[in-house]
Short mmCIF file of C-alpha atoms in Angstrom, two decimals:
data_model
loop_
_atom_site.label_atom_id
_atom_site.label_comp_id
_atom_site.label_asym_id
_atom_site.label_seq_id
_atom_site.Cartn_x
_atom_site.Cartn_y
_atom_site.Cartn_z
CA MET A 11 160.72 126.82 110.66
CA LEU A 12 159.40 124.06 108.49
CA LYS A 13 158.37 121.02 110.52
CA LYS A 14 158.67 117.55 109.06
CA ILE A 15 157.37 114.10 109.60
CA ILE A 16 159.97 111.62 108.53
CA SER A 17 158.69 108.21 107.65
CA ILE A 18 161.30 106.12 105.88
CA ILE A 19 159.59 104.20 103.14
CA GLY A 20 160.51 103.31 99.60
CA LEU A 21 158.47 103.77 96.47
CA PHE A 22 158.70 100.49 94.68
CA CYS A 23 159.19 101.27 91.00
CA LEU A 24 159.27 98.21 88.78
CA VAL A 25 162.41 97.32 86.90
CA ALA A 26 162.18 95.30 83.72
CA ASN A 27 163.93 91.96 83.52
CA ALA A 28 165.59 91.11 80.25
CA GLY A 29 166.25 87.75 78.64
CA PHE A 30 163.11 85.85 79.73
CA SER A 31 162.07 82.64 78.07
CA GLN A 32 158.51 82.58 76.75
CA SER A 33 157.28 80.53 79.74
CA GLU A 34 159.04 82.80 82.24
CA SER A 35 157.57 85.87 80.59
CA TYR A 36 154.06 84.39 80.67
CA SER A 37 154.37 83.36 84.34
CA LEU A 38 155.63 86.79 85.37
CA THR A 39 153.00 88.65 83.35
CA SER A 40 150.21 86.49 84.73
CA GLY A 41 151.49 86.62 88.33
CA ARG A 42 152.07 90.37 88.17
CA ARG A 43 148.55 90.99 86.88
CA TYR A 44 146.93 88.92 89.62
CA TYR A 45 149.16 90.54 92.26
CA LYS A 46 148.23 94.06 91.19
CA GLU A 47 144.55 93.06 91.16
CA ARG A 48 145.05 91.73 94.72
CA GLN A 49 144.07 88.22 93.67
CA TYR A 50 146.95 86.78 95.63
CA GLY A 51 145.76 83.18 95.61
CA GLN A 52 145.84 83.13 91.82
CA ALA A 53 149.13 85.05 91.68
CA LEU A 54 151.01 82.51 93.79
CA ALA A 55 151.61 79.65 91.31
CA PRO A 56 152.79 81.73 88.31
CA LEU A 57 155.02 83.85 90.54
CA GLN A 58 156.55 80.71 92.05
CA ASN A 59 157.27 79.38 88.55
CA ALA A 60 158.98 82.61 87.50
CA ALA A 61 160.87 82.91 90.80
CA ARG A 62 162.30 79.40 90.41
CA GLU A 63 163.75 80.56 87.09
CA GLY A 64 165.49 83.42 88.87
CA VAL A 65 163.17 86.27 87.81
CA SER A 66 163.88 88.97 90.38
CA GLU A 67 160.52 90.75 90.04
CA ALA A 68 158.66 87.51 90.79
CA GLN A 69 160.94 86.87 93.78
CA TYR A 70 160.14 90.35 95.05
CA TYR A 71 156.37 89.83 94.79
CA LEU A 72 156.62 86.44 96.53
CA GLY A 73 158.71 88.00 99.28
CA CYS A 74 156.06 90.66 99.88
CA MET A 75 153.30 88.04 99.95
CA TYR A 76 155.04 85.89 102.56
CA CYS A 77 156.21 88.82 104.69
CA GLU A 78 152.73 90.36 104.79
CA GLY A 79 150.57 87.22 104.66
CA LEU A 80 148.94 88.08 101.35
CA GLY A 81 147.13 84.94 100.18
CA VAL A 82 149.61 82.71 102.02
CA GLU A 83 150.45 81.97 105.62
CA GLN A 84 152.76 84.69 106.88
CA ASP A 85 156.34 83.39 106.97
CA SER A 86 159.04 86.02 107.32
CA GLN A 87 161.86 83.54 106.71
CA ILE A 88 160.53 82.52 103.31
CA GLY A 89 159.65 86.14 102.52
CA LEU A 90 163.09 87.52 103.36
CA ALA A 91 164.82 84.70 101.50
CA GLN A 92 162.90 85.59 98.33
CA LEU A 93 163.53 89.30 98.80
CA LYS A 94 167.26 88.74 99.29
CA ARG A 95 167.45 86.66 96.09
CA ALA A 96 165.91 89.58 94.23
CA ALA A 97 168.11 92.10 96.02
CA GLU A 98 171.26 90.15 95.09
CA GLN A 99 170.30 90.76 91.46
CA ASN A 100 170.22 94.50 92.26
CA TYR A 101 166.44 94.58 92.10
CA LEU A 102 165.84 97.98 93.67
CA PRO A 103 162.33 97.48 95.17
CA ALA A 104 163.60 94.43 97.10
CA GLN A 105 166.54 96.36 98.53
CA LEU A 106 164.23 99.14 99.71
CA TYR A 107 161.70 96.70 101.13
CA ILE A 108 164.32 94.87 103.19
CA GLY A 109 165.64 98.20 104.45
CA ASN A 110 162.12 99.15 105.55
CA CYS A 111 161.66 95.78 107.28
CA PHE A 112 164.71 96.35 109.47
CA PHE A 113 163.93 100.04 109.99
CA TYR A 114 160.42 99.37 111.30
CA GLY A 115 161.01 95.90 112.78
CA LYS A 116 158.52 94.47 110.31
CA CYS A 117 158.86 90.65 110.05
CA VAL A 118 162.32 90.91 111.65
CA GLN A 119 163.87 92.37 114.77
CA LYS A 120 164.38 96.10 114.35
CA ASP A 121 167.99 96.92 113.46
CA LEU A 122 168.74 100.41 112.19
CA THR A 123 172.33 99.52 111.30
CA ILE A 124 171.19 96.76 108.94
CA ALA A 125 168.46 99.04 107.59
CA LEU A 126 171.07 101.67 106.77
CA GLY A 127 173.16 99.07 104.96
CA TRP A 128 170.28 98.11 102.69
CA TYR A 129 169.37 101.74 102.06
CA GLU A 130 173.00 102.36 101.05
CA LYS A 131 172.83 99.48 98.56
CA ALA A 132 169.68 100.96 97.06
CA ALA A 133 171.26 104.42 97.07
CA ASP A 134 174.20 103.04 95.06
CA ASN A 135 171.60 102.07 92.47
CA GLU A 136 170.53 105.72 92.32
CA SER A 137 167.38 105.27 94.39
CA SER A 138 166.25 108.75 95.37
CA ASP A 139 164.00 107.27 98.07
CA ALA A 140 166.95 105.49 99.69
CA GLN A 141 169.12 108.60 99.40
CA TYR A 142 166.41 110.65 101.06
CA ALA A 143 165.96 108.03 103.79
CA ILE A 144 169.66 108.09 104.65
CA GLY A 145 169.61 111.89 104.71
CA ALA A 146 166.70 111.84 107.15
CA MET A 147 168.49 109.35 109.40
CA TYR A 148 171.52 111.65 109.61
CA GLU A 149 169.47 114.82 110.04
CA TYR A 150 167.44 113.45 112.93
CA GLY A 151 170.04 111.05 114.39
CA ILE A 152 167.99 107.91 113.74
CA GLY A 153 170.31 104.94 114.30
CA VAL A 154 173.38 107.09 113.54
CA ASP A 155 175.05 110.10 115.09
CA LYS A 156 173.26 113.26 114.08
CA ASN A 157 175.20 114.93 111.27
CA GLU A 158 173.56 117.71 109.26
CA LYS A 159 176.47 117.93 106.81
CA LYS A 160 176.05 114.29 105.82
CA ALA A 161 172.28 114.78 105.74
CA PHE A 162 172.72 117.67 103.32
CA LEU A 163 174.91 115.60 100.97
CA TRP A 164 172.37 112.76 100.86
CA TYR A 165 169.46 115.15 100.37
CA GLN A 166 171.41 116.74 97.52
CA LYS A 167 171.84 113.37 95.80
CA ALA A 168 168.14 112.59 96.23
CA ALA A 169 167.10 116.03 94.96
CA GLU A 170 169.27 115.63 91.89
CA ASN A 171 167.35 112.42 91.27
CA LYS A 172 164.08 114.39 91.47
CA HIS A 173 162.94 113.49 94.98
CA PRO A 174 160.39 116.19 95.90
CA VAL A 175 160.73 116.01 99.69
CA ALA A 176 164.52 116.11 99.43
CA CYS A 177 164.15 119.32 97.41
CA GLU A 178 162.10 120.80 100.24
CA GLN A 179 164.74 119.72 102.74
CA LEU A 180 167.45 121.46 100.70
CA SER A 181 165.27 124.55 100.60
CA GLU A 182 165.09 124.47 104.40
CA PHE A 183 168.86 123.92 104.78
CA TYR A 184 169.66 126.98 102.66
CA PHE A 185 166.91 129.11 104.22
CA TYR A 186 168.15 128.58 107.78
CA GLY A 187 171.82 127.91 107.09
CA LYS A 188 171.69 124.38 108.50
CA GLY A 189 174.61 121.99 108.19
CA GLY A 190 177.15 124.81 108.21
CA LEU A 191 175.77 126.35 105.01
CA ASP A 192 175.59 130.08 104.46
CA VAL A 193 172.04 131.38 104.44
CA ASN A 194 171.00 131.77 100.80
CA LYS A 195 167.33 132.49 100.26
CA GLU A 196 167.75 132.61 96.49
CA ILE A 197 168.96 129.00 96.38
CA SER A 198 166.34 128.09 98.98
CA SER A 199 163.65 129.53 96.69
CA TYR A 200 165.06 127.56 93.74
CA TRP A 201 164.73 124.22 95.54
CA HIS A 202 161.31 125.13 96.87
CA LYS A 203 160.07 125.86 93.34
CA LYS A 204 161.75 122.67 92.13
CA ALA A 205 159.76 120.65 94.65
CA LYS A 206 156.53 122.32 93.53
CA SER A 207 157.24 121.41 89.91
CA PHE A 208 156.75 117.70 90.59
CA LYS A 209 153.54 116.06 89.50
CA LEU A 210 150.53 116.48 91.75
CA PRO A 211 149.01 113.11 92.71
CA GLU A 212 145.79 112.29 90.89
CA TRP A 213 142.71 113.41 92.77
CA ASN A 214 138.96 113.37 92.49
CA LEU A 215 135.99 114.62 94.49
CA SER A 216 133.05 112.23 94.76
CA ASP A 217 129.41 113.26 94.84
CA ASP A 218 129.32 112.58 98.58
CA GLY A 219 132.14 115.00 99.36
CA VAL A 220 135.17 112.67 99.59
CA LEU A 221 138.36 114.20 98.15
CA THR A 222 140.70 111.30 97.35
CA PHE A 223 144.38 111.47 96.36
CA HIS A 224 146.07 108.47 94.78
CA GLY A 225 149.13 107.53 92.77
CA THR A 226 152.54 109.00 93.58
CA GLY A 227 153.78 112.54 94.01
CA THR A 228 153.47 115.34 96.53
CA ILE A 229 150.56 117.64 97.26
CA PRO A 230 152.53 120.88 96.88
CA ASP A 231 152.75 124.08 98.88
CA TYR A 232 150.33 126.87 97.97
CA ASP A 233 150.67 130.58 98.64
CA ASN A 234 147.11 130.63 99.99
CA GLU A 235 143.96 128.53 99.89
CA GLU A 236 142.60 130.44 96.88
CA SER A 237 145.40 129.03 94.70
CA THR A 238 144.54 125.35 95.31
CA PRO A 239 142.92 123.42 92.41
CA TRP A 240 139.97 122.45 94.62
CA TYR A 241 139.23 125.94 95.94
CA ALA A 242 136.08 126.37 93.83
CA MET A 243 134.59 123.19 95.31
CA ARG A 244 135.88 123.72 98.86
CA LYS A 245 132.38 123.83 100.42
CA ASP A 246 131.64 120.32 99.08
CA ILE A 247 134.71 118.70 100.66
CA GLN A 248 133.80 116.78 103.81
CA GLN A 249 136.42 114.03 103.90
CA ILE A 250 140.00 113.74 102.65
CA VAL A 251 141.44 110.30 101.98
CA ILE A 252 145.13 110.23 101.03
CA GLU A 253 146.03 106.80 99.70
CA GLU A 254 149.31 104.91 100.05
CA GLY A 255 151.95 106.23 97.64
CA VAL A 256 151.42 109.96 98.16
CA LEU A 257 154.63 111.43 99.59
CA GLY A 258 153.68 114.68 101.28
CA VAL A 259 151.17 117.41 102.04
CA GLY A 260 152.23 120.99 101.35
CA ARG A 261 151.63 124.27 103.12
CA TYR A 262 148.03 125.56 102.99
CA ALA A 263 146.96 122.60 100.82
CA PHE A 264 143.69 122.21 102.74
CA LYS A 265 143.57 125.44 104.71
CA GLY A 266 140.12 126.78 105.50
CA LEU A 267 138.01 123.82 104.31
CA GLU A 268 135.02 124.82 106.38
CA ASN A 269 133.06 121.56 106.01
CA LEU A 270 135.95 119.10 106.35
CA THR A 271 135.22 116.58 109.12
CA SER A 272 137.75 113.75 108.71
CA VAL A 273 141.20 113.01 107.28
CA VAL A 274 143.01 109.73 106.59
CA ILE A 275 146.80 109.92 106.13
CA PRO A 276 148.84 106.83 105.09
CA GLN A 277 152.33 105.77 106.11
CA SER A 278 153.82 106.78 102.76
CA VAL A 279 153.40 110.48 103.59
CA LEU A 280 156.89 111.75 104.31
CA SER A 281 156.16 115.34 105.25
CA MET A 282 153.39 117.69 106.30
CA GLU A 283 154.00 121.42 106.22
CA ASP A 284 152.82 124.07 108.64
CA GLY A 285 149.26 125.15 107.90
CA SER A 286 148.38 122.04 105.84
CA PHE A 287 145.03 121.79 107.67
CA ALA A 288 144.85 125.24 109.24
CA ASN A 289 141.42 126.71 110.05
CA CYS A 290 139.52 123.46 109.34
CA ARG A 291 137.28 124.17 112.30
CA ARG A 292 134.81 121.29 111.78
CA LEU A 293 137.55 118.67 111.67
CA SER A 294 136.53 116.00 114.17
CA HIS A 295 138.63 112.97 113.24
CA VAL A 296 142.23 112.51 112.10
CA GLU A 297 143.46 109.00 111.30
CA VAL A 298 147.19 108.39 110.87
CA LEU A 299 148.84 105.12 109.83
CA TRP A 300 152.44 105.95 110.82
CA ASP A 301 154.48 103.92 113.27
CA MET A 302 155.91 107.08 114.82
CA PRO A 303 156.16 110.52 113.21
CA ILE A 304 159.27 112.51 114.05
CA GLY A 305 159.68 116.26 114.34
CA MET A 306 156.11 117.28 113.49
CA ASN A 307 154.59 120.33 115.16
CA VAL A 308 150.95 119.27 115.32
CA ALA A 309 149.77 122.66 116.52
CA GLU A 310 151.18 124.32 113.39
CA VAL A 311 150.05 121.69 110.87
CA PHE A 312 146.51 121.73 112.31
CA GLU A 313 146.58 125.41 113.26
CA ASN A 314 143.34 126.87 114.58
CA ILE A 315 141.31 123.65 114.56
CA HIS A 316 139.16 122.72 117.55
CA PHE A 317 141.46 120.13 119.13
CA PHE A 318 139.09 119.73 122.08
CA SER A 319 136.49 118.13 119.78
CA CYS A 320 138.84 116.29 117.39
CA LYS A 321 139.65 112.59 117.82
CA LEU A 322 142.92 110.99 116.72
CA THR A 323 143.03 107.35 115.54
CA VAL A 324 146.38 105.52 115.45
CA PRO A 325 147.51 101.93 114.74
CA THR A 326 147.03 99.36 117.50
CA GLY A 327 149.91 99.31 119.96
CA LYS A 328 151.06 102.85 119.09
CA LYS A 329 148.88 104.90 121.43
CA SER A 330 151.73 105.64 123.83
CA ASN A 331 153.59 107.38 121.00
CA TYR A 332 150.79 109.92 120.64
CA THR A 333 149.96 110.84 124.23
CA THR A 334 152.84 113.24 124.82
CA GLY A 335 153.97 116.54 123.37
CA ASN A 336 151.85 118.21 120.73
CA TRP A 337 149.80 115.08 120.07
CA ASN A 338 148.03 115.35 123.41
CA LYS A 339 146.14 118.37 122.09
CA PHE A 340 143.56 116.02 120.54
CA SER A 341 140.48 115.31 122.63
CA SER A 342 141.19 111.58 122.60
CA VAL A 343 143.59 109.06 121.08
CA VAL A 344 142.10 105.70 120.09
CA GLU A 345 143.71 102.67 118.52
CA LYS A 346 142.49 100.79 115.48
CA LYS A 347 143.75 97.50 114.15
CA LEU A 348 145.26 97.84 110.71
CA PRO A 349 143.68 95.75 107.91
CA GLU A 350 144.08 92.06 108.58
CA LYS A 351 146.35 89.97 106.41
CA SER A 352 145.20 86.77 104.75
CA SER A 353 146.72 83.68 106.28
CA ALA A 354 145.93 80.69 104.12
CA ASN A 355 148.77 78.37 103.26
CA ALA A 356 147.91 78.32 99.58
CA ALA A 357 151.12 76.55 98.73
CA SER A 358 150.15 73.50 100.78
CA GLY A 359 146.43 73.75 100.00
CA LYS A 360 145.36 74.31 103.61
CA VAL A 361 142.22 76.37 104.12
CA ASP A 362 141.18 77.46 107.60
CA ALA A 363 137.43 77.97 108.05
CA ASN A 364 138.03 80.18 111.12
CA THR A 365 140.51 82.58 109.48
CA VAL A 366 139.28 85.92 108.15
CA TYR A 367 140.69 86.56 104.65
CA ASN A 368 141.02 89.85 102.82
CA ASN A 369 141.33 88.45 99.30
CA VAL A 370 140.09 85.11 98.03
CA GLU A 371 139.46 83.53 94.65
CA LYS A 372 135.72 84.14 94.89
CA MET A 373 134.68 87.13 96.96
CA PRO A 374 131.30 87.17 98.78
CA VAL A 375 128.39 88.25 96.59
CA PHE A 376 125.28 90.10 97.73
CA PRO A 377 122.03 88.81 96.18
CA GLY A 378 121.77 90.73 92.92
CA GLY A 379 125.35 92.02 92.99
CA GLU A 380 127.14 95.19 94.08
CA MET A 381 124.52 97.63 92.77
CA ALA A 382 121.78 95.71 94.54
CA LEU A 383 123.79 95.99 97.78
CA LEU A 384 124.10 99.77 97.49
CA LYS A 385 120.42 100.05 96.60
CA TRP A 386 119.42 97.93 99.62
CA ILE A 387 121.50 100.13 101.92
CA ALA A 388 119.98 103.32 100.48
CA GLU A 389 116.46 101.98 100.94
CA HIS A 390 117.03 101.11 104.60
CA ILE A 391 118.83 104.28 105.75
CA HIS A 392 116.97 106.57 108.14
CA TYR A 393 118.75 109.90 107.79
CA PRO A 394 119.30 111.28 111.33
CA VAL A 395 117.06 114.33 111.67
CA VAL A 396 119.58 116.46 113.54
CA ALA A 397 122.30 115.62 111.01
CA ALA A 398 119.99 116.62 108.15
CA GLU A 399 119.04 119.87 109.87
CA ASN A 400 122.74 120.71 110.24
CA LYS A 401 123.44 119.67 106.64
CA ILE A 402 125.88 116.95 107.73
CA GLN A 403 126.56 114.48 104.95
CA GLY A 404 129.32 112.21 103.68
CA SER A 405 130.30 108.60 103.07
CA VAL A 406 130.83 106.29 106.06
CA LYS A 407 133.03 103.35 105.07
CA CYS A 408 132.08 100.23 107.00
CA ALA A 409 133.89 96.90 107.24
CA PHE A 410 132.41 93.56 108.26
CA VAL A 411 133.02 89.83 108.00
CA VAL A 412 130.93 87.58 105.78
CA ASN A 413 130.80 84.17 107.47
CA VAL A 414 130.82 80.78 105.74
CA ASP A 415 127.00 80.73 105.95
CA GLY A 416 126.78 84.20 104.36
CA SER A 417 125.77 86.00 107.54
CA VAL A 418 127.37 89.31 108.55
CA CYS A 419 129.30 89.92 111.79
CA ASP A 420 132.07 92.08 113.31
CA VAL A 421 130.70 95.29 111.81
CA GLU A 422 132.85 98.39 112.33
CA VAL A 423 133.27 101.90 110.97
CA VAL A 424 136.53 102.26 109.05
CA THR A 425 136.17 105.86 107.88
CA PRO A 426 133.86 107.87 110.14
CA VAL A 427 132.09 111.11 109.26
CA ASP A 428 129.91 112.13 112.19
CA PRO A 429 128.76 110.14 115.27
CA MET A 430 125.12 110.32 114.17
CA LEU A 431 125.85 109.11 110.64
CA ASP A 432 128.32 106.51 111.88
CA LYS A 433 125.73 105.03 114.24
CA GLU A 434 123.10 104.82 111.53
CA ALA A 435 125.54 103.20 109.10
CA LEU A 436 126.36 100.50 111.67
CA ARG A 437 122.67 99.86 112.29
CA VAL A 438 121.94 99.36 108.59
CA ILE A 439 124.95 97.12 107.90
CA LYS A 440 124.02 94.84 110.81
CA LEU A 441 120.65 94.27 109.10
CA LEU A 442 122.15 93.03 105.81
CA PRO A 443 120.68 89.78 104.49
CA ARG A 444 122.91 86.80 103.82
CA PHE A 445 125.56 86.93 101.09
CA LYS A 446 126.76 84.09 98.94
CA PRO A 447 129.95 83.31 100.93
CA GLY A 448 133.46 83.76 99.59
CA GLU A 449 135.44 80.71 98.49
CA LEU A 450 139.09 79.70 98.59
CA LYS A 451 140.11 76.55 96.69
CA GLY A 452 136.44 75.63 96.35
CA GLU A 453 135.71 75.87 100.10
CA PRO A 454 133.60 78.57 101.80
CA VAL A 455 135.67 80.86 104.04
CA ARG A 456 135.20 83.97 106.18
CA VAL A 457 136.04 87.15 104.25
CA LYS A 458 136.51 90.80 105.26
CA TYR A 459 134.26 93.08 103.19
CA THR A 460 134.01 96.87 102.99
CA VAL A 461 131.23 99.04 101.67
CA PRO A 462 130.48 102.80 101.69
CA VAL A 463 127.25 103.99 103.32
CA ARG A 464 126.46 107.27 101.60
CA PHE A 465 124.51 110.06 103.25
CA ARG A 466 123.68 112.71 100.70
CA LEU A 467 121.18 115.53 101.10
CA THR A 468 119.23 116.74 98.10
CA TYR A 469 117.97 120.29 97.88
CA LYS A 470 114.87 121.44 96.06
#
């Protein structure tokens, strides 16, 4: 039987606002651009201007900034007020966001009944993500009485609106006769093929063996590993990073990647099929960003990996969710703090010299720039002999804080590859010379900074 992870999350498609004045249009365009570039401090003023004029998209962005502490001091009351103004204008992303807040207890007290109400409002606006979310709640009895017939009807609506995971759910319902349906493998096959027809997320393989997926869509099912687009380069793949926005991972998508050592899976992933990472015998680290997956058979998704030597990393405070059932197959479960949120009160002009910011107006600069930083790191790396002999390579992503005096502290590995490479990457980063510090409103501040430390073997 297909096993699913259900993580209720909306994909926030942008809806155009009509009838703007010239000033409103300029403020929204400017604020949107800065927001998408993650320059939240610069996005604040133009978004506030547009929001005051009742522009729902600007209200939505402001709501996200205040709820998540992006460039402003986190304030859930202000954030929710802005989101509700946008939602009252039937702005779909705001309706989904509020639903997610109440579903996860993010910024507000968790309330599945209220979450369902907001998902229903979004579903009335033909949101396939909301329709799918409601279907999942009924299928698994999350906040409502379990009802497979209702789940089927909601999945059907979502599938008709081209939701790939809903199509897979319909395929499962017909295959097993769930929800009182007659078993019909022909219809099941139709919905399975329909799901596969959706666009594959964009992907690329870097020179240091990192296979990255980004954008939206679902990594589809494959009949076998030979049919995957990356089969010809399978021996070069050492890390898989699935970025936020990707909806699911299909059957046999990464089966048999013999040199794969680590995987990062975001909260947006709604499903993982049996055999997704089967036979990846060198896999030593799996990082998940979910609050709590439901209904996933870990043993079947990660079939035939060496669990006894594979570590699982989960968000801080969630370890207890992963120490029972199938999850306890991993050798260890460790917690990692999710990326910190900025907490400057940009609206009032307050800047806190002790706060660590993620995005500021002027980011820290290494002497000579980004290329000089990468060159300095490369020149100071001592490739571990044992790692080289065993042909272990990859890119270790490290994070650290650049202080107001430019010095580096709080160094940590964000994306590990191998203990030997991780240790060497930490050693090198701790030796970094002083940066030109980051600035917010003309004042030096502490800023979180990330950089890849690449270990690449060359063969003669």
